[in-house]
């Protein structure tokens, strides 16, 4: 019972202390300015995140195009080599 009384009094004192601190806060800090700066920082952070994601997407697209160009080039060279080999193996006597 004594323990509950002490716990209740401590909680009440802490709550009242925080309430007094919050009441004096607007006198020391401009709350509207603080909130507006926090919102502006949040918007700048989101903007930087989106710019970074856009840059990363551009890098992925460029890398994909490089890989696609390489695969198409190597495939084209391979097919041309096969065509030349097929033409060289063809019998000249088979033509009329």
PDB file of C-alpha atoms in Angstrom:
ATOM      1  CA  UNK A   1       0.000   0.000   0.000  1.00  0.00           C
ATOM      2  CA  UNK A   2       2.862   2.390   0.844  1.00  0.00           C
ATOM      3  CA  UNK A   3       4.541   1.398  -2.409  1.00  0.00           C
ATOM      4  CA  UNK A   4       1.432   2.303  -4.424  1.00  0.00           C
ATOM      5  CA  UNK A   5       1.188   5.647  -2.647  1.00  0.00           C
ATOM      6  CA  UNK A   6       4.819   6.499  -3.416  1.00  0.00           C
ATOM      7  CA  UNK A   7       4.459   5.384  -7.053  1.00  0.00           C
ATOM      8  CA  UNK A   8       1.284   7.445  -7.455  1.00  0.00           C
ATOM      9  CA  UNK A   9       2.887  10.559  -5.936  1.00  0.00           C
ATOM     10  CA  UNK A  10       5.998  10.192  -8.113  1.00  0.00           C
ATOM     11  CA  UNK A  11       3.899   9.815 -11.262  1.00  0.00           C
ATOM     12  CA  UNK A  12       1.799  12.843 -10.297  1.00  0.00           C
ATOM     13  CA  UNK A  13       4.910  14.939  -9.606  1.00  0.00           C
ATOM     14  CA  UNK A  14       6.489  13.892 -12.919  1.00  0.00           C
ATOM     15  CA  UNK A  15       3.315  14.679 -14.852  1.00  0.00           C
ATOM     16  CA  UNK A  16       2.964  18.111 -13.236  1.00  0.00           C
ATOM     17  CA  UNK A  17       6.648  18.858 -13.833  1.00  0.00           C
ATOM     18  CA  UNK A  18       6.355  18.034 -17.506  1.00  0.00           C
ATOM     19  CA  UNK A  19       3.177  20.138 -17.768  1.00  0.00           C
ATOM     20  CA  UNK A  20       4.968  23.141 -16.221  1.00  0.00           C
ATOM     21  CA  UNK A  21       7.912  22.637 -18.583  1.00  0.00           C
ATOM     22  CA  UNK A  22       5.591  22.510 -21.592  1.00  0.00           C
ATOM     23  CA  UNK A  23       3.805  25.642 -20.389  1.00  0.00           C
ATOM     24  CA  UNK A  24       7.085  27.586 -20.265  1.00  0.00           C
ATOM     25  CA  UNK A  25       8.320  26.179 -23.576  1.00  0.00           C
ATOM     26  CA  UNK A  26       6.543  28.713 -25.873  1.00  0.00           C
ATOM     27  CA  UNK A  27       8.232  31.560 -24.020  1.00  0.00           C
ATOM     28  CA  UNK A  28      11.696  30.172 -24.769  1.00  0.00           C
ATOM     29  CA  UNK A  29      11.144  28.643 -28.206  1.00  0.00           C
ATOM     30  CA  UNK A  30       8.980  29.799 -31.084  1.00  0.00           C
ATOM     31  CA  UNK A  31       6.944  26.645 -31.628  1.00  0.00           C
ATOM     32  CA  UNK A  32       5.499  27.732 -34.989  1.00  0.00           C
ATOM     33  CA  UNK A  33       8.991  28.419 -36.322  1.00  0.00           C
ATOM     34  CA  UNK A  34      10.217  25.087 -34.990  1.00  0.00           C
ATOM     35  CA  UNK A  35       7.347  23.191 -36.641  1.00  0.00           C
ATOM     36  CA  UNK A  36       7.723  25.038 -39.949  1.00  0.00           C
ATOM     37  CA  UNK A  37      11.475  24.328 -40.023  1.00  0.00           C
ATOM     38  CA  UNK A  38      10.837  20.670 -39.237  1.00  0.00           C
ATOM     39  CA  UNK A  39       8.321  20.430 -42.088  1.00  0.00           C
ATOM     40  CA  UNK A  40      10.714  22.209 -44.462  1.00  0.00           C
ATOM     41  CA  UNK A  41      13.512  19.796 -43.477  1.00  0.00           C
ATOM     42  CA  UNK A  42      11.184  16.865 -44.053  1.00  0.00           C
ATOM     43  CA  UNK A  43      10.231  18.134 -47.504  1.00  0.00           C
ATOM     44  CA  UNK A  44      13.904  18.699 -48.416  1.00  0.00           C
ATOM     45  CA  UNK A  45      14.725  15.193 -47.216  1.00  0.00           C
ATOM     46  CA  UNK A  46      11.963  13.643 -49.306  1.00  0.00           C
ATOM     47  CA  UNK A  47      13.100  15.685 -52.317  1.00  0.00           C
ATOM     48  CA  UNK A  48      16.688  14.480 -51.901  1.00  0.00           C
ATOM     49  CA  UNK A  49      15.478  10.896 -51.538  1.00  0.00           C
ATOM     50  CA  UNK A  50      13.450  11.137 -54.748  1.00  0.00           C
ATOM     51  CA  UNK A  51      16.384  12.709 -56.603  1.00  0.00           C
ATOM     52  CA  UNK A  52      18.664   9.908 -55.407  1.00  0.00           C
ATOM     53  CA  UNK A  53      16.141   7.276 -56.497  1.00  0.00           C
ATOM     54  CA  UNK A  54      15.832   8.944 -59.900  1.00  0.00           C
ATOM     55  CA  UNK A  55      19.617   8.961 -60.281  1.00  0.00           C
ATOM     56  CA  UNK A  56      19.782   5.296 -59.322  1.00  0.00           C
ATOM     57  CA  UNK A  57      17.045   4.460 -61.814  1.00  0.00           C
ATOM     58  CA  UNK A  58      18.983   6.294 -64.545  1.00  0.00           C
ATOM     59  CA  UNK A  59      22.094   4.259 -63.716  1.00  0.00           C
ATOM     60  CA  UNK A  60      20.096   1.018 -63.883  1.00  0.00           C
ATOM     61  CA  UNK A  61      18.599   1.989 -67.256  1.00  0.00           C
ATOM     62  CA  UNK A  62      22.019   2.905 -68.677  1.00  0.00           C
ATOM     63  CA  UNK A  63      23.580  -0.328 -67.393  1.00  0.00           C
ATOM     64  CA  UNK A  64      20.703  -2.326 -68.887  1.00  0.00           C
ATOM     65  CA  UNK A  65      21.179  -0.620 -72.247  1.00  0.00           C
ATOM     66  CA  UNK A  66      24.927  -1.375 -72.169  1.00  0.00           C
ATOM     67  CA  UNK A  67      24.233  -5.039 -71.437  1.00  0.00           C
ATOM     68  CA  UNK A  68      21.570  -5.191 -74.161  1.00  0.00           C
ATOM     69  CA  UNK A  69      23.914  -3.566 -76.698  1.00  0.00           C
ATOM     70  CA  UNK A  70      26.689  -6.028 -75.792  1.00  0.00           C
ATOM     71  CA  UNK A  71      24.427  -9.066 -76.095  1.00  0.00           C
ATOM     72  CA  UNK A  72      23.009  -7.884 -79.421  1.00  0.00           C
ATOM     73  CA  UNK A  73      26.478  -7.088 -80.799  1.00  0.00           C
ATOM     74  CA  UNK A  74      27.959 -10.432 -79.753  1.00  0.00           C
ATOM     75  CA  UNK A  75      24.893 -12.258 -81.084  1.00  0.00           C
ATOM     76  CA  UNK A  76      25.146 -10.450 -84.421  1.00  0.00           C
ATOM     77  CA  UNK A  77      28.863 -11.212 -84.738  1.00  0.00           C
ATOM     78  CA  UNK A  78      28.245 -14.856 -83.857  1.00  0.00           C
ATOM     79  CA  UNK A  79      25.525 -15.199 -86.494  1.00  0.00           C
ATOM     80  CA  UNK A  80      27.711 -13.531 -89.130  1.00  0.00           C
ATOM     81  CA  UNK A  81      30.585 -15.900 -88.285  1.00  0.00           C
ATOM     82  CA  UNK A  82      28.236 -18.885 -88.610  1.00  0.00           C
ATOM     83  CA  UNK A  83      26.991 -17.547 -91.957  1.00  0.00           C
ATOM     84  CA  UNK A  84      30.531 -17.119 -93.278  1.00  0.00           C
ATOM     85  CA  UNK A  85      31.492 -20.616 -92.092  1.00  0.00           C
ATOM     86  CA  UNK A  86      28.382 -22.056 -93.742  1.00  0.00           C
ATOM     87  CA  UNK A  87      29.177 -20.271 -97.005  1.00  0.00           C
ATOM     88  CA  UNK A  88      32.780 -21.473 -96.945  1.00  0.00           C
ATOM     89  CA  UNK A  89      31.757 -25.095 -96.284  1.00  0.00           C
ATOM     90  CA  UNK A  90      29.232 -25.093 -99.098  1.00  0.00           C
ATOM     91  CA  UNK A  91      30.250 -27.144-102.100  1.00  0.00           C
ATOM     92  CA  UNK A  92      31.050 -25.014-105.161  1.00  0.00           C
ATOM     93  CA  UNK A  93      30.218 -28.067-107.334  1.00  0.00           C
ATOM     94  CA  UNK A  94      26.646 -28.150-106.026  1.00  0.00           C
ATOM     95  CA  UNK A  95      25.827 -24.949-107.910  1.00  0.00           C
ATOM     96  CA  UNK A  96      24.650 -25.079-111.493  1.00  0.00           C
TER      97      UNK A  96
END
